[in-house]
PDB file of C-alpha atoms in Angstrom:
ATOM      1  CA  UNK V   1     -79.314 -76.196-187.057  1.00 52.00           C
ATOM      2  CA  UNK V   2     -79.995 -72.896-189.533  1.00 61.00           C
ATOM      3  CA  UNK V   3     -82.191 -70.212-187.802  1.00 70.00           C
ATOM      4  CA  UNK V   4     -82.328 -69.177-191.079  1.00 75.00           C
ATOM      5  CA  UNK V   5     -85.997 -68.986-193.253  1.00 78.00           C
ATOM      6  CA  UNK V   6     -85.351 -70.913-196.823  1.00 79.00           C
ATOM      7  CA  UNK V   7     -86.525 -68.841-199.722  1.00 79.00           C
ATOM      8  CA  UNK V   8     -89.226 -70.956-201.521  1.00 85.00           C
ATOM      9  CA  UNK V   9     -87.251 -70.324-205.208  1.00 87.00           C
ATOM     10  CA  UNK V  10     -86.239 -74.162-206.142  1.00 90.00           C
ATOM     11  CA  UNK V  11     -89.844 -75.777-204.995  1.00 94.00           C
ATOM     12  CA  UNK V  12     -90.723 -78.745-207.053  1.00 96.00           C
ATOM     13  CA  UNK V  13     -93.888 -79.568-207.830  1.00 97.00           C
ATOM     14  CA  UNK V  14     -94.832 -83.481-209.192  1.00 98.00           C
ATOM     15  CA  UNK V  15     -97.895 -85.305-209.447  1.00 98.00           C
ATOM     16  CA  UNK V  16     -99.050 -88.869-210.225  1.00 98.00           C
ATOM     17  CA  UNK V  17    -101.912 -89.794-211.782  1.00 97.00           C
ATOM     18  CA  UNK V  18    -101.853 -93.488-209.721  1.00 96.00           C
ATOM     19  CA  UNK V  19    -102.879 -93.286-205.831  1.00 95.00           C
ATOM     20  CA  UNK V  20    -101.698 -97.185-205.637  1.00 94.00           C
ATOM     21  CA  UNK V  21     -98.194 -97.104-207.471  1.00 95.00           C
ATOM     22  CA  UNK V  22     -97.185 -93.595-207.570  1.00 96.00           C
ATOM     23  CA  UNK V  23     -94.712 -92.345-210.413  1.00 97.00           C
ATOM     24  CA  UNK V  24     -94.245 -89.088-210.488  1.00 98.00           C
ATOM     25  CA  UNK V  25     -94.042 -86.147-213.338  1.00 98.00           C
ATOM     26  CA  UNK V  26     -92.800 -82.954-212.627  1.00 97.00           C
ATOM     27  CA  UNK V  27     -95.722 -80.179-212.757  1.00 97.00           C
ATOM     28  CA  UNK V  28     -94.081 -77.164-214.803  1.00 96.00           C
ATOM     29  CA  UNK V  29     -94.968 -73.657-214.181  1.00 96.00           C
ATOM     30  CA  UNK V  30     -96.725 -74.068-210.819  1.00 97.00           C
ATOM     31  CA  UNK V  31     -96.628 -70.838-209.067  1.00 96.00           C
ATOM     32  CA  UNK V  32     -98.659 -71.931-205.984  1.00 95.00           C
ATOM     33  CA  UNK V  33     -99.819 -75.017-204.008  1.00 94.00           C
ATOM     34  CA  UNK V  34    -101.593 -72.804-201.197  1.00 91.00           C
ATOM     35  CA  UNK V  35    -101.546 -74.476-197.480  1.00 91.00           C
ATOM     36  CA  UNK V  36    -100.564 -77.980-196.764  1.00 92.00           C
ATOM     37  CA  UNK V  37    -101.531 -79.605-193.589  1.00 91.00           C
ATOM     38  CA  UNK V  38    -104.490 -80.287-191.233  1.00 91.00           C
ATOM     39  CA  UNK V  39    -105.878 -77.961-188.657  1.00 91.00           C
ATOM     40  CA  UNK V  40    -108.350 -79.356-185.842  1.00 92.00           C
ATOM     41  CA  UNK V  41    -110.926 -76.900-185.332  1.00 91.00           C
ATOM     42  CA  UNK V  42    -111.428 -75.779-181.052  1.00 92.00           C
ATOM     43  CA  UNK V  43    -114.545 -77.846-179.559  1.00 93.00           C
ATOM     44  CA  UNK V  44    -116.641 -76.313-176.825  1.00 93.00           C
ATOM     45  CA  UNK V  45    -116.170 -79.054-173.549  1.00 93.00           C
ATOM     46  CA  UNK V  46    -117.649 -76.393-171.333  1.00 94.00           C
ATOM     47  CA  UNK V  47    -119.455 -78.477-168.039  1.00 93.00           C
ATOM     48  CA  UNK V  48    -122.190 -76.043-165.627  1.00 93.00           C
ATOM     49  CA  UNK V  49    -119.878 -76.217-163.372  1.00 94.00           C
ATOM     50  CA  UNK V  50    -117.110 -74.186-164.881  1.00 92.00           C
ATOM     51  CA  UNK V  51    -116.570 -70.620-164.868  1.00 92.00           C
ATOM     52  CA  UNK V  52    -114.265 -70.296-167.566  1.00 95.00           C
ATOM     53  CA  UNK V  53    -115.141 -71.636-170.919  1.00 94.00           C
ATOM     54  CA  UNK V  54    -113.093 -74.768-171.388  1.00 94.00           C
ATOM     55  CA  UNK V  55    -111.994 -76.017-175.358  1.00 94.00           C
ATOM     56  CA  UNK V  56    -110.735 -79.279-176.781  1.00 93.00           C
ATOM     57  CA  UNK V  57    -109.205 -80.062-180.281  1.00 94.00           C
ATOM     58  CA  UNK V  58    -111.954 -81.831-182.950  1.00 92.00           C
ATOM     59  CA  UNK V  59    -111.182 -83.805-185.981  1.00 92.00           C
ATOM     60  CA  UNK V  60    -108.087 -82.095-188.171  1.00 90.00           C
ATOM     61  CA  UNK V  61    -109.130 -80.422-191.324  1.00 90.00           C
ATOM     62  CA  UNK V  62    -107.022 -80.020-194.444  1.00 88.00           C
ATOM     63  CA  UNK V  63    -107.656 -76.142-195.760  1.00 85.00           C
ATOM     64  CA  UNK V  64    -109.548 -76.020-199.126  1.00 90.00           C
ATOM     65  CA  UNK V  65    -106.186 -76.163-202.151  1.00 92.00           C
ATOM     66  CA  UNK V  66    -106.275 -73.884-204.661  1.00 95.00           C
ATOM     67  CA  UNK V  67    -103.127 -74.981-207.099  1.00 96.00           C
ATOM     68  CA  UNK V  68    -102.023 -71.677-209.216  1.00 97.00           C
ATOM     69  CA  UNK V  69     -99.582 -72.227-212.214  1.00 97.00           C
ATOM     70  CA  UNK V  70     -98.965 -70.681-215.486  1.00 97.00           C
ATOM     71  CA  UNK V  71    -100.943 -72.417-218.485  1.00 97.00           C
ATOM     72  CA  UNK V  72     -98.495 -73.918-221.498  1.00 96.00           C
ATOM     73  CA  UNK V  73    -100.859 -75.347-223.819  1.00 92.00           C
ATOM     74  CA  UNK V  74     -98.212 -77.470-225.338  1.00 95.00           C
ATOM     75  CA  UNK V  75     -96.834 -79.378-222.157  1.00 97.00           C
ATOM     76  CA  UNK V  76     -98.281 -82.494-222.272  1.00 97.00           C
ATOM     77  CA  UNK V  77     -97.196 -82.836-218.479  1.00 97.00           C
ATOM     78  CA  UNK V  78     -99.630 -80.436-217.585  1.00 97.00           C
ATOM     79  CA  UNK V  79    -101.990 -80.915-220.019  1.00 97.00           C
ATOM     80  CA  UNK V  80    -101.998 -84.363-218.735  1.00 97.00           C
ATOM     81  CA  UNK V  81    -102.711 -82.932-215.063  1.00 98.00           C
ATOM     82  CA  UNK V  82    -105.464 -80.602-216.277  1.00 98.00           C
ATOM     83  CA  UNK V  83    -107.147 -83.115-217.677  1.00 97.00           C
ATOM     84  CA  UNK V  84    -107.201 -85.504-214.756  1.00 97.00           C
ATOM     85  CA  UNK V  85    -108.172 -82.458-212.890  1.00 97.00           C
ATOM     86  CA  UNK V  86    -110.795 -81.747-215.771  1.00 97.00           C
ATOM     87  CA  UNK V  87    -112.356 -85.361-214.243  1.00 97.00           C
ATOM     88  CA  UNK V  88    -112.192 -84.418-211.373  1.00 96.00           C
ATOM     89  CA  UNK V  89    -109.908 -87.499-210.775  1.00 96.00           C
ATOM     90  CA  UNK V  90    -107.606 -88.368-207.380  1.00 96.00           C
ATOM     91  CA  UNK V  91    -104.079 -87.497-207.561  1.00 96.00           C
ATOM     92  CA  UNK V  92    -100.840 -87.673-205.850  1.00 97.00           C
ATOM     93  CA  UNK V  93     -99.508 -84.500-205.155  1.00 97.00           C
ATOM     94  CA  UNK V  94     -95.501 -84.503-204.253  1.00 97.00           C
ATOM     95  CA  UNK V  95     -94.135 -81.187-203.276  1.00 96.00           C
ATOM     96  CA  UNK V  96     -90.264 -80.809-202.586  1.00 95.00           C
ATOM     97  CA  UNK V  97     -89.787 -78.457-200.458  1.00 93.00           C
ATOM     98  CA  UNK V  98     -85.721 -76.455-200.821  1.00 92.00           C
ATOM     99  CA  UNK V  99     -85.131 -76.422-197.178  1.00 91.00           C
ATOM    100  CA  UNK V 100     -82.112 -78.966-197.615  1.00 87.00           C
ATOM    101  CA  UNK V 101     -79.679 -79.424-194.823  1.00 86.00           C
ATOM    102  CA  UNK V 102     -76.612 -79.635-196.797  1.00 87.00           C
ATOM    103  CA  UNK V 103     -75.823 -80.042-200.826  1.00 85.00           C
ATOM    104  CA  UNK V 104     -76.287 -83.588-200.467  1.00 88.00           C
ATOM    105  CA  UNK V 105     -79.510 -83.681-198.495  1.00 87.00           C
ATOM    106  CA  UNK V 106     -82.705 -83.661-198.737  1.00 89.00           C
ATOM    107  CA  UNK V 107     -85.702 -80.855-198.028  1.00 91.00           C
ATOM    108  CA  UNK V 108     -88.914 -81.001-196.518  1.00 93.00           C
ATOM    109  CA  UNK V 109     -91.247 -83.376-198.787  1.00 96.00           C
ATOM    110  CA  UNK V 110     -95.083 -83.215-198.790  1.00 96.00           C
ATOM    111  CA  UNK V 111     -96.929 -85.883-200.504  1.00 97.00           C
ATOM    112  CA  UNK V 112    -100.613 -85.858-200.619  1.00 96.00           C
ATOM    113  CA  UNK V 113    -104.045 -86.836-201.823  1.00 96.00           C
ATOM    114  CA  UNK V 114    -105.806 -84.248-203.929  1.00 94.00           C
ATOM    115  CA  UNK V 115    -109.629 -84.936-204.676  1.00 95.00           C
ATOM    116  CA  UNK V 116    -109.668 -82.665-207.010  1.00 96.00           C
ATOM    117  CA  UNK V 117    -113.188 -80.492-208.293  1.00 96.00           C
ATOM    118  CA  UNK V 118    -111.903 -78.945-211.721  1.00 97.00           C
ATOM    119  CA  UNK V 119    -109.498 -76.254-213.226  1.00 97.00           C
ATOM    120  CA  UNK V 120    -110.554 -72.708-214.701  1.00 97.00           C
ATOM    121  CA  UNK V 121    -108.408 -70.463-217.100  1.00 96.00           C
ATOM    122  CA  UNK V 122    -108.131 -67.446-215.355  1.00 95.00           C
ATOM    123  CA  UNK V 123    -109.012 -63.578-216.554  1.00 95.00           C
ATOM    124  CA  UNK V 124    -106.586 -61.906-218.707  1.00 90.00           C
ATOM    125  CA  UNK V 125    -105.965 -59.009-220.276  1.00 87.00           C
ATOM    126  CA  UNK V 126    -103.201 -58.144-222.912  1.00 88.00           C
ATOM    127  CA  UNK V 127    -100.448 -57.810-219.802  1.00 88.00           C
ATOM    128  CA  UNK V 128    -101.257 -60.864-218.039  1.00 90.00           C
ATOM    129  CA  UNK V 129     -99.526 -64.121-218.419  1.00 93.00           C
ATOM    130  CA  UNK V 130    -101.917 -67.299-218.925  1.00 96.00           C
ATOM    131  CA  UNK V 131    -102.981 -68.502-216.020  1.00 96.00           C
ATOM    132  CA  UNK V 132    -104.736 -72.069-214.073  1.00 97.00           C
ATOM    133  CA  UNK V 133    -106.207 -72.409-210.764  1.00 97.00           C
ATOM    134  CA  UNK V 134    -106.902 -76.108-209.613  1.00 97.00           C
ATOM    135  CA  UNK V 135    -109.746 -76.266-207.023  1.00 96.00           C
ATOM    136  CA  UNK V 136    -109.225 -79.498-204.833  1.00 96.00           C
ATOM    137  CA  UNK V 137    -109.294 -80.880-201.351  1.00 94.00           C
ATOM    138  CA  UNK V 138    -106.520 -82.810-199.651  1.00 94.00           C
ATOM    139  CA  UNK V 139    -107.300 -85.996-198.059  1.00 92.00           C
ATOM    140  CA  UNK V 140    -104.379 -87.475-196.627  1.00 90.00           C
ATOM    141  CA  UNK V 141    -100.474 -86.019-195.981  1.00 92.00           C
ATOM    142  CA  UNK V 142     -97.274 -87.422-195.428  1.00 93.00           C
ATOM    143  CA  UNK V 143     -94.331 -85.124-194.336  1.00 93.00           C
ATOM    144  CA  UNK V 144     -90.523 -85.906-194.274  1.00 92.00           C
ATOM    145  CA  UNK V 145     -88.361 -83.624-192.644  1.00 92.00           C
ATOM    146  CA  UNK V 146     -85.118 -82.853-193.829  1.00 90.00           C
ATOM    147  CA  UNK V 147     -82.082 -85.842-193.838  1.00 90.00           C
ATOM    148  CA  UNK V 148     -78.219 -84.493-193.957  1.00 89.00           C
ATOM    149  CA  UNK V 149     -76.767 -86.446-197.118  1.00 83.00           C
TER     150      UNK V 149
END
């Protein structure tokens, strides 16, 4: 077992535009897919009769995803994406994570639901590269830890 943090370098980013039988294109020039996972925000159980104030856990949230990549307007992988995004569509959202065990293993995979809520272009100027930012919500997650190949 590595007590060693994994560089993020190597992250692959895929998507499918079909929820029921997912296949999978590789996202090209995704730079960030922000947080992934579901947070349950503290509820106050506090009674009269305590002195302390007492907290439970509430429903888990997923954090608001903001997807940042650099824009090629000839991909038609991500053109594809950008459009689905464009409708505001659901998508599939696989992220492989480069936390692998050993050469022949596997990393940390994240596959979730994205509702997404468009796309915008961001600001340049003459130094910056072309960028996209996806605004979306995630609705459902499925992690798989690492497997030793």
């Amino acid at each position: 077992m590595s007590t060693e943090a994994t560089l993020a370098a190597g992250t692959v980013v895929s998507y499918s535009l079909s929820i029921d039988t997912p296949a999978y294109t590789v996202l090209n020039g995704v730079m960030s897919v922000g947080a992934v996972g579901y947070i349950a925000e503290a509820k106050p159980k506090t009674t009269l009769a305590d002195l302390t104030e007492k907290n439970g856990a509430g429903m888990k949230k997923a954090p608001d995803k903001t997807i940042k990549g650099q824009y090629f307007g000839s991909d038609t992988n991500q053109q594809a994406f950008l459009d689905a995004v464009d409708e505001t569509a659901r998508l599939l959202i696989k992220v492989e994570y480069p936390d692998k065990p050993n050469a022949a293993g596997t990393g940390t995979v994240a596959i979730f639901e994205l509702a997404t809520l468009g796309f915008e272009l961001d600001d340049v100027t003459g130094e910056d590269w072309m960028m996209f930012t996806v605004s979306a919500k995630q609705n459902t997650l499925v992690f798989t830890k690492p497997v030793t190949g």
